[in-house]
Short mmCIF file of C-alpha atoms in Angstrom, two decimals:
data_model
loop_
_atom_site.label_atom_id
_atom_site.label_comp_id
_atom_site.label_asym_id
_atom_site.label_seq_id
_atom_site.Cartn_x
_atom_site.Cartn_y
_atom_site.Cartn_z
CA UNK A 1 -13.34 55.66 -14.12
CA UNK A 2 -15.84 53.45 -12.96
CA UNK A 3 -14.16 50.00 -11.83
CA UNK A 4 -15.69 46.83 -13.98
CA UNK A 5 -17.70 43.91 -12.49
CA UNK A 6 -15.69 41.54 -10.56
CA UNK A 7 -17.47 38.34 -12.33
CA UNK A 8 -17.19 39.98 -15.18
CA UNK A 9 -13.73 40.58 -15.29
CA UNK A 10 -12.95 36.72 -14.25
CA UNK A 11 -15.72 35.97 -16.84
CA UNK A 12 -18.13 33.86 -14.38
CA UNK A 13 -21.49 33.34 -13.35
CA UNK A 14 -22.16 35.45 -10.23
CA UNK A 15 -23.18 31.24 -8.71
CA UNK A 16 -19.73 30.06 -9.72
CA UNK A 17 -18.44 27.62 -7.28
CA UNK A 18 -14.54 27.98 -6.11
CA UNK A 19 -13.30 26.15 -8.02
CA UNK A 20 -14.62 27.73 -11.38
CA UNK A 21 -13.29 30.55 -10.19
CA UNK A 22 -9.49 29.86 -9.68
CA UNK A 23 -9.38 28.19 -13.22
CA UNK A 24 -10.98 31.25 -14.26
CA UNK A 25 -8.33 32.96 -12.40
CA UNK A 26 -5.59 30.70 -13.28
CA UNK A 27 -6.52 31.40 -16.92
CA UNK A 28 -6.68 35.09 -17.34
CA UNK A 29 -3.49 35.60 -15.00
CA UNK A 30 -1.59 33.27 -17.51
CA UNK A 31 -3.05 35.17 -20.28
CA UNK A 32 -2.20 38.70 -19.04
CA UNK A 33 1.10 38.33 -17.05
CA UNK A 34 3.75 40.51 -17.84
CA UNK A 35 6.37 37.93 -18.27
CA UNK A 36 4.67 36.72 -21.22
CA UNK A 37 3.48 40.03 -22.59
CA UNK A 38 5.16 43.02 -23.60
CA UNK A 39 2.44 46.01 -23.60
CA UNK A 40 1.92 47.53 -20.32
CA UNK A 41 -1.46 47.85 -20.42
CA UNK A 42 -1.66 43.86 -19.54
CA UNK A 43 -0.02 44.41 -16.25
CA UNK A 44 -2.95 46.78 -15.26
CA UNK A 45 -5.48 44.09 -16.77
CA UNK A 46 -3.10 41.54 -14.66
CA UNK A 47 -3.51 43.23 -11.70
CA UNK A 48 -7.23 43.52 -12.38
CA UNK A 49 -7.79 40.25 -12.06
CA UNK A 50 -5.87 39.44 -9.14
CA UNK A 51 -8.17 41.94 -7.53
CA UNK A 52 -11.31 40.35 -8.44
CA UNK A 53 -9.84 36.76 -7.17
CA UNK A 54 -8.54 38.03 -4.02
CA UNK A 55 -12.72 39.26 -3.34
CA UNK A 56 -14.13 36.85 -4.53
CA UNK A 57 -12.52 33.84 -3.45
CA UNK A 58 -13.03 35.14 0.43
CA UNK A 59 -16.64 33.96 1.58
CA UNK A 60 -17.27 37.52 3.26
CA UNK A 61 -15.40 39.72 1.28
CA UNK A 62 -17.79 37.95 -1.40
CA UNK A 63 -20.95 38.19 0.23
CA UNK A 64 -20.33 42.08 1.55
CA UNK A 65 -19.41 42.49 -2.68
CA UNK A 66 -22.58 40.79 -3.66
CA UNK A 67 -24.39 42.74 -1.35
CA UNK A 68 -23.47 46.02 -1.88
CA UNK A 69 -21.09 46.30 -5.04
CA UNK A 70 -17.69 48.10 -4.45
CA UNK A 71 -18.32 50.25 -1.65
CA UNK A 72 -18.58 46.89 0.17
CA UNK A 73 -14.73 46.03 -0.62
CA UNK A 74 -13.21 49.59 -0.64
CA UNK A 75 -11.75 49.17 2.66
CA UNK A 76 -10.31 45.70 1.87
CA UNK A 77 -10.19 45.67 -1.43
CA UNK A 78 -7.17 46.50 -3.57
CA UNK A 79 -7.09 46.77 -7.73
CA UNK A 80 -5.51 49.57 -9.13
CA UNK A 81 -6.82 52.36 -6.37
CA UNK A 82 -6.43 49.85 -3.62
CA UNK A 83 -3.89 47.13 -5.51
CA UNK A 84 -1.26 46.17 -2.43
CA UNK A 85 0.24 42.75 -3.58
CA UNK A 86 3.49 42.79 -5.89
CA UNK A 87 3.83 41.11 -9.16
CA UNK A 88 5.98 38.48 -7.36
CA UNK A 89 3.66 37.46 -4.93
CA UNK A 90 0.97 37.21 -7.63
CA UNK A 91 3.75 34.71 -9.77
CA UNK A 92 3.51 33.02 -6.41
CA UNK A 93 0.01 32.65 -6.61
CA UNK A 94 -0.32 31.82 -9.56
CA UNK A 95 2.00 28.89 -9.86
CA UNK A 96 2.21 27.73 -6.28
CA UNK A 97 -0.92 25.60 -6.42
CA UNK A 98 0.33 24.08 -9.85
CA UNK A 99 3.89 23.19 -8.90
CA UNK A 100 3.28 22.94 -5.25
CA UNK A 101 4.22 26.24 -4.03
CA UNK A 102 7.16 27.04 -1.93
CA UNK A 103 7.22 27.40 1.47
CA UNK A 104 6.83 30.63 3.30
CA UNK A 105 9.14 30.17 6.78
CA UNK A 106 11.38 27.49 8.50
CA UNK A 107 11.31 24.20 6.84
CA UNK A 108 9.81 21.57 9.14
CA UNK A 109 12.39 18.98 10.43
CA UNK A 110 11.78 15.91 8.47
CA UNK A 111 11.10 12.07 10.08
CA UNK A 112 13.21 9.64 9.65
CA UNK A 113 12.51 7.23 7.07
CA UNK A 114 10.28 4.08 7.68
CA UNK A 115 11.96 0.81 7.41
CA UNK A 116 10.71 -2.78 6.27
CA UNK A 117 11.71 -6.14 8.05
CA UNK A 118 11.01 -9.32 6.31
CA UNK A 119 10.24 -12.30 9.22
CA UNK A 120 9.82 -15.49 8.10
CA UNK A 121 7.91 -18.14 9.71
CA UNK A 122 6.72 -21.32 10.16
CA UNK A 123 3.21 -22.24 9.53
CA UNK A 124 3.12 -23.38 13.13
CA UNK A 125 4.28 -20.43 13.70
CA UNK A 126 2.02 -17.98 12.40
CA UNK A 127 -1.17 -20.03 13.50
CA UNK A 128 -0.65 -19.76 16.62
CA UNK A 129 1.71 -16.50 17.34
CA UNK A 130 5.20 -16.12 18.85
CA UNK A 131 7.51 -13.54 20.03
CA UNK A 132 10.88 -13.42 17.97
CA UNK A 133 13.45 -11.05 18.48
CA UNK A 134 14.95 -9.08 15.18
CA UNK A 135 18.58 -7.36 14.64
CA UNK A 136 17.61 -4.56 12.23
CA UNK A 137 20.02 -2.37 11.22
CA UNK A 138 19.18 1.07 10.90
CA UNK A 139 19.92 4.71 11.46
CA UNK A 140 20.13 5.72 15.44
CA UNK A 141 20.01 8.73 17.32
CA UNK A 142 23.95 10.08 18.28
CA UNK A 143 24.83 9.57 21.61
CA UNK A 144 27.37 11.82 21.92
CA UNK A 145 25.42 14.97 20.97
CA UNK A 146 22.11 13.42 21.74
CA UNK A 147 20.33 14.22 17.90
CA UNK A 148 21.73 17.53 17.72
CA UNK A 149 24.55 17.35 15.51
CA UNK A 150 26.24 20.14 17.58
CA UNK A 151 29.50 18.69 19.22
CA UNK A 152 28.40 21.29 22.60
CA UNK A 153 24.65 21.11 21.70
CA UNK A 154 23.95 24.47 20.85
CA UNK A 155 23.08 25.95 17.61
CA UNK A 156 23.33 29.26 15.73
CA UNK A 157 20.49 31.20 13.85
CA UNK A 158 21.56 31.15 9.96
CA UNK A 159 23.28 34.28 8.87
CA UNK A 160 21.99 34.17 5.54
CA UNK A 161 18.38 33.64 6.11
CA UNK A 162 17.86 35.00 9.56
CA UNK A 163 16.42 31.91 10.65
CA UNK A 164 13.22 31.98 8.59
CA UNK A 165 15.03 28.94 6.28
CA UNK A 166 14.05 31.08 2.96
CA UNK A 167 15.65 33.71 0.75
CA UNK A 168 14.04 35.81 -1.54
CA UNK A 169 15.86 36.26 -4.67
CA UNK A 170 15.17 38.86 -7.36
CA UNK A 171 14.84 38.30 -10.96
CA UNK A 172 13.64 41.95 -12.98
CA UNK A 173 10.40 42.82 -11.67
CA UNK A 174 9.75 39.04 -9.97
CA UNK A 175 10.20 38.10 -6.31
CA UNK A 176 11.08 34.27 -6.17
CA UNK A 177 11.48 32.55 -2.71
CA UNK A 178 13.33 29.71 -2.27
CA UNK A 179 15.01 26.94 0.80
CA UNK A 180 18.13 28.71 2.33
CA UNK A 181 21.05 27.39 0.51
CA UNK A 182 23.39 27.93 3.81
CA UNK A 183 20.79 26.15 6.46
CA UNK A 184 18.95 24.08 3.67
CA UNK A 185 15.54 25.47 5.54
CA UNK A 186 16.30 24.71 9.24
CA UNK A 187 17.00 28.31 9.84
CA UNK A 188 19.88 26.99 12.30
CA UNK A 189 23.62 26.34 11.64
CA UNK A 190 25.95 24.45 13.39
CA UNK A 191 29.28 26.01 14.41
CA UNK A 192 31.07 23.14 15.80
CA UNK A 193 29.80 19.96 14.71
CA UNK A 194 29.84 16.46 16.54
CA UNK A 195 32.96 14.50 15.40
CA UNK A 196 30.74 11.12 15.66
CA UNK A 197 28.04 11.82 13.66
CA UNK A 198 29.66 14.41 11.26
CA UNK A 199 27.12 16.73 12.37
CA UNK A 200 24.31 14.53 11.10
CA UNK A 201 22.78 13.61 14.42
CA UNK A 202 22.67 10.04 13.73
CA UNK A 203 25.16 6.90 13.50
CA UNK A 204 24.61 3.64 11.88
CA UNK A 205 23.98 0.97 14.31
CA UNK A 206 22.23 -2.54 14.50
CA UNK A 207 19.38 -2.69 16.87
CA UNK A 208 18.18 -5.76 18.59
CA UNK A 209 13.69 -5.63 18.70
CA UNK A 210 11.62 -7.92 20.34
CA UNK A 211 8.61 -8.71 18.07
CA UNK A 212 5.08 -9.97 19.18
CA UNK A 213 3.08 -11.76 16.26
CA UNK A 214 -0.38 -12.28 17.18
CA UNK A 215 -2.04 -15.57 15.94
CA UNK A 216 -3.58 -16.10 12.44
CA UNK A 217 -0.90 -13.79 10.40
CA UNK A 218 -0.42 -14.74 7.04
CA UNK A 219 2.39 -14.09 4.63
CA UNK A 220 2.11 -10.07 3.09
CA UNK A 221 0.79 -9.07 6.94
CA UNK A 222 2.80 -6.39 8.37
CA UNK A 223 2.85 -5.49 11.97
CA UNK A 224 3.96 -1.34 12.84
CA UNK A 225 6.20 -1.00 15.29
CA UNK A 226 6.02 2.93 15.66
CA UNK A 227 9.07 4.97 16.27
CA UNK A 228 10.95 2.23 15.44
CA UNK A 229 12.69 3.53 11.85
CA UNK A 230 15.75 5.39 11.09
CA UNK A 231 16.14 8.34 13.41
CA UNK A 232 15.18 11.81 11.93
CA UNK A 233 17.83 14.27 11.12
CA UNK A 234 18.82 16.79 13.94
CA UNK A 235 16.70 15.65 16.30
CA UNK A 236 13.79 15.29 14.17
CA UNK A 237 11.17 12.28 15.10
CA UNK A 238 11.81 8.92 13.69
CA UNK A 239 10.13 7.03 11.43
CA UNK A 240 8.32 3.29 11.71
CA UNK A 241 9.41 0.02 11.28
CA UNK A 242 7.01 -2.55 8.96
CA UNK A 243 7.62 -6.31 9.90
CA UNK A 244 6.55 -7.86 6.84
CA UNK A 245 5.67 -11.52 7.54
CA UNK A 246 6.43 -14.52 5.41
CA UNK A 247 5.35 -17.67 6.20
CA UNK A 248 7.23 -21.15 4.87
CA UNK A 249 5.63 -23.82 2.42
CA UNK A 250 4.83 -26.78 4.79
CA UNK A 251 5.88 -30.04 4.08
CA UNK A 252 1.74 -31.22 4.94
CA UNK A 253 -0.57 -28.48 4.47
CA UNK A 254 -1.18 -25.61 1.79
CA UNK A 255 -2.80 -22.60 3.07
CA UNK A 256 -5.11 -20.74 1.43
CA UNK A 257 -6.76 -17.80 3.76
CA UNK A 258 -8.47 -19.26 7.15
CA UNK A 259 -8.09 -23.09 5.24
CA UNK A 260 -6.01 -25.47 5.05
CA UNK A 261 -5.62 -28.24 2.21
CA UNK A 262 -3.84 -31.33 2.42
CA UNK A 263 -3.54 -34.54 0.28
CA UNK A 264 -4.40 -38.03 2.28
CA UNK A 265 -3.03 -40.62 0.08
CA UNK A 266 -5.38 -43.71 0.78
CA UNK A 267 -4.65 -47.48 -0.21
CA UNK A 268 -7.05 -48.63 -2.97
CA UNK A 269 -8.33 -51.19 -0.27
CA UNK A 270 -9.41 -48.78 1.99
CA UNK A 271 -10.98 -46.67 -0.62
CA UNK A 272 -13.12 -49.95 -2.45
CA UNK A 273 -13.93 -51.32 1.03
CA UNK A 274 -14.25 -47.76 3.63
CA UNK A 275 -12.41 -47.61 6.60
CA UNK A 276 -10.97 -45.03 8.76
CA UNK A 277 -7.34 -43.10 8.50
CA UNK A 278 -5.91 -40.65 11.06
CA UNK A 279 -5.53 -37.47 9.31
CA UNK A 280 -3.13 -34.65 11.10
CA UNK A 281 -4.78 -31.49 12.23
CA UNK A 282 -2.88 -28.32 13.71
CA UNK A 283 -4.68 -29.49 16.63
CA UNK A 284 -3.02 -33.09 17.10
CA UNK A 285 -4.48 -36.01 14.89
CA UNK A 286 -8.55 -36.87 14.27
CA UNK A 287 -9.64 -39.95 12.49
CA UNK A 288 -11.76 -39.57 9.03
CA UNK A 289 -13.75 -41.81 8.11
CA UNK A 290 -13.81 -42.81 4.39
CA UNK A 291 -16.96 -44.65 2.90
CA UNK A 292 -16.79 -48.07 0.74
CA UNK A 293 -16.23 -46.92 -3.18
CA UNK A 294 -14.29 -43.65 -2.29
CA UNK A 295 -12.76 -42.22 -6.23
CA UNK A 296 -9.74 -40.52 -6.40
CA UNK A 297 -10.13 -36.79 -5.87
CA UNK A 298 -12.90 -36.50 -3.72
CA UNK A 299 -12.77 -34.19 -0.59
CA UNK A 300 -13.73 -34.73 2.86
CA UNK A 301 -13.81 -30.62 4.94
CA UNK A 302 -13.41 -30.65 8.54
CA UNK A 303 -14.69 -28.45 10.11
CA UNK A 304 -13.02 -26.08 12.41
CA UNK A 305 -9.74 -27.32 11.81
CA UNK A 306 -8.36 -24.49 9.91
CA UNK A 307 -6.21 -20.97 11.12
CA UNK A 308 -8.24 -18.82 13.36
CA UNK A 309 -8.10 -15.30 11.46
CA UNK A 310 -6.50 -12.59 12.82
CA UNK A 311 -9.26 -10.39 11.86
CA UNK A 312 -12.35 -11.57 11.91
CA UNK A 313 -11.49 -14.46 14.57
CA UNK A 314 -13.50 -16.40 12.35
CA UNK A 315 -11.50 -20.16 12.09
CA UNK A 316 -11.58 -22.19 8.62
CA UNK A 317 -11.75 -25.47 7.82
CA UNK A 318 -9.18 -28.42 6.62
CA UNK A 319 -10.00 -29.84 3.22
CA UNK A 320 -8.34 -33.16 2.73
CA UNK A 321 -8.07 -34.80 -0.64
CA UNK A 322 -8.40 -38.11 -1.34
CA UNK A 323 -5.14 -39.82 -3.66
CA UNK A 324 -5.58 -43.13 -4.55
CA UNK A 325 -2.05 -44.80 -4.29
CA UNK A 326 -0.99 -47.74 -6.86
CA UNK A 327 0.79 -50.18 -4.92
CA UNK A 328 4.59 -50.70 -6.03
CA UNK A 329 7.25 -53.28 -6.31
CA UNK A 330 5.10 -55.83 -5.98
CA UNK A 331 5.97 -59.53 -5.57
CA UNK A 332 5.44 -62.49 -8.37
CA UNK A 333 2.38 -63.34 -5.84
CA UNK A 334 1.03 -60.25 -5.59
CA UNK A 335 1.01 -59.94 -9.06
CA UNK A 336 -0.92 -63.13 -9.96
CA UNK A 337 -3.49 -62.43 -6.69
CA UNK A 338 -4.42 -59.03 -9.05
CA UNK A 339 -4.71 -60.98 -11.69
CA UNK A 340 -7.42 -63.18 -9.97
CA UNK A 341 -8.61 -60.41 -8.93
CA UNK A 342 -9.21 -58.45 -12.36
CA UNK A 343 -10.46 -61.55 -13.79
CA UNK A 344 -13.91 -61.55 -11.26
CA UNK A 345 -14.87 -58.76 -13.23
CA UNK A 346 -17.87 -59.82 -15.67
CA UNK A 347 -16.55 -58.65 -18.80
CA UNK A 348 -18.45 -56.63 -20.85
CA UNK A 349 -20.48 -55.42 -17.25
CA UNK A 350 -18.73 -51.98 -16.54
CA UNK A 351 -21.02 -51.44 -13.12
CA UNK A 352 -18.16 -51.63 -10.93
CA UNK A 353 -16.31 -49.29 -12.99
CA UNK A 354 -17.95 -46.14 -13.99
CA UNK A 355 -15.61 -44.14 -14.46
CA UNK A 356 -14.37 -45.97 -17.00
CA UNK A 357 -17.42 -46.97 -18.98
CA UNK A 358 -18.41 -42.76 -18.95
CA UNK A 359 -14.21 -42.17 -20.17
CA UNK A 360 -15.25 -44.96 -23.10
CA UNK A 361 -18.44 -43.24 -23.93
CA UNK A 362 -17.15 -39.92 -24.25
CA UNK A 363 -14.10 -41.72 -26.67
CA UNK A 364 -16.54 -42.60 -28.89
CA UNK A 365 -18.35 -39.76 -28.90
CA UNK A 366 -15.76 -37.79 -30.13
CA UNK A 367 -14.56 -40.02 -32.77
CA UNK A 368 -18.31 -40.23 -34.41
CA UNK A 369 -18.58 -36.28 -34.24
CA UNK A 370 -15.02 -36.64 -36.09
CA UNK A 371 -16.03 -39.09 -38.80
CA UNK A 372 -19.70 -37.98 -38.99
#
């Protein structure tokens, strides 16, 4: 009997691209495995199909098909003259890529897990870098049988798996494969494990790290300190250690990437009249100078004053804020001096206080919209 198409089996285009073809694939061996069908012709269209996958999805066994039909394959080719896979391999295939697959040999020895440190800091601190030293306590690599686990060092090939850290079990006509309950897929066994470590390889210990933070770090920056995590199991590698920095409020300045914002507070004097005030800087103390008629609120950037970035090396600014501060608990003469004072104004002329005419105008604006 003459054998069918191969993309006409799997129902594609003879262009289909790979990955039409395994859904293809995926679709018809769902459809016609023998686990969910009970007439044995599907197993012969199941094993059909698995035939025209295993050509087509190799690039040459492909182009030798498309070149010259079956004769191209025979050699290499399987189906049910030249079939060679069994129907648990094929349940392999078929599932592996949806659930992950299992693994065909010795488990690889795990790392040991990463670890986080949380460092806090002063903003002093971070701007300008330090070296701090840490206690972390973690999961270290036994001493006494130097990772191994084994009391003498030495360790046995598993009996039950024969080292390969799987087992094949058998269910009917299926072949699963699964992690060697005896070794748990190291393929190795321990006959006389290390007292100290209970065979584990590693002991709980506190270790004491010395830390570099370069300049410009900012709080949710973490530095990698590689090799530094808990140790792996049974010699494995170890994992990393994350310093996760966290820098302080300051009692001055807020920070706010590469600048930094601070409030001046500024005697209403100073701010009618101008004048200078010494403003602190990360870099010691400069003097700003505040022009006559200075309002409440208003900024003043200096340039250059800021963090230096850790990144870009690109330094910000420091944007002070003026705050207008109200005298307090003042005396009987201070009192009637402001009261002199208040009484120089022209009434009714609002010039030297525009802020308050515009707050007036906008009062009554709103109430004639209201009443209107």
């Amino acid at each position: 009997m003459a054998k069918r198409d191969y993309y006409e089996i799997l129902g594609v285009a003879k262009n289909a691209s790979d990955d039409e073809l395994k859904k293809a694939y995926r679709r018809l061996a769902m459809k016609f495995h023998p686990d969910r069908n009970t007439d044995d012709s599907t197993l012969e269209q199941f094993k059909e199909v698995k035939e025209a996958y295993e050509v087509l999805k190799d690039s040459s066994k492909r182009s030798a098909y498309d070149r010259f039909g079956h004769a191209g394959v025979n050699s290499t080719g399987g189906g049910p003259g030249g079939f060679h896979g069994d129907v648990g391999d094929i349940f392999g295939d078929i599932f592996g890529d949806i659930f992950g697959g299992a693994s065909r040999g010795r488990q690889a020895r795990q790392r040991g897990s990463d670890l986080r440190f949380s460092l806090e800091l002063d903003l002093e601190e971070a701007v300008n870098g330090i070296t701090r030293e840490i206690r972390v306590p973690t999961l270290g690599e036994c001493k006494t049988c130097k990772g191994s686990g084994a009391r003498d060092g030495k360790k046995q090939t598993c009996t039950t798996c024969g080292g390969v850290g799987q087992v094949r079990m058998q269910q009917g006509i299926f072949s699963v494969q699964q992690t060697c309950p005896a070794c748990k897929g190291a393929g190795e066994q321990i006959s006389n494990p290390c007292t100290d470590c209970n065979g584990q390889g590693r002991v709980r210990e506190t270790r004491t790290l010395s830390v570099k933070i370069p300049a410009g770090v900012d709080s949710g920056d973490r530095i990698r300190l590689a090799g530094e995590g808990e140790a792996g199991a049974h010699s494995a590698p170890p994992g990393d250690l994350y310093v996760e920095v966290r820098v302080k409020p300051h009692h001055i300045f807020e920070r706010d990437g590469d600048d930094l914002y601070c409030e001046v507070p500024v005697p209403f004097t100073l701010a009618a009249m101008g004048g200078e005030l010494e403003i602190p800087t990360l870099d010691g103390q400069v003097k700003l100078k505040v022009p006559a008629e200075t309002q409440t609120g208003r900024m003043f950037r200096l340039k250059g004053k800021g963090v230096k970035s850790v990144r870009s090396h690109r330094t910000g600014d420091l944007m002070c804020r003026v705050v207008l501060e109200t005298p307090v608990k003042l005396t009987r003469e201070q009192k009637d001096l402001l009261k002199k004072f208040e009484e120089t104004f022209t009434s009714g002329d609002n010039r030297q206080n525009p802020r308050s005419q515009s707050w007036l105008d906008g009062v009554r604006e709103f109430f004639e919209r209201m009443t209107s």
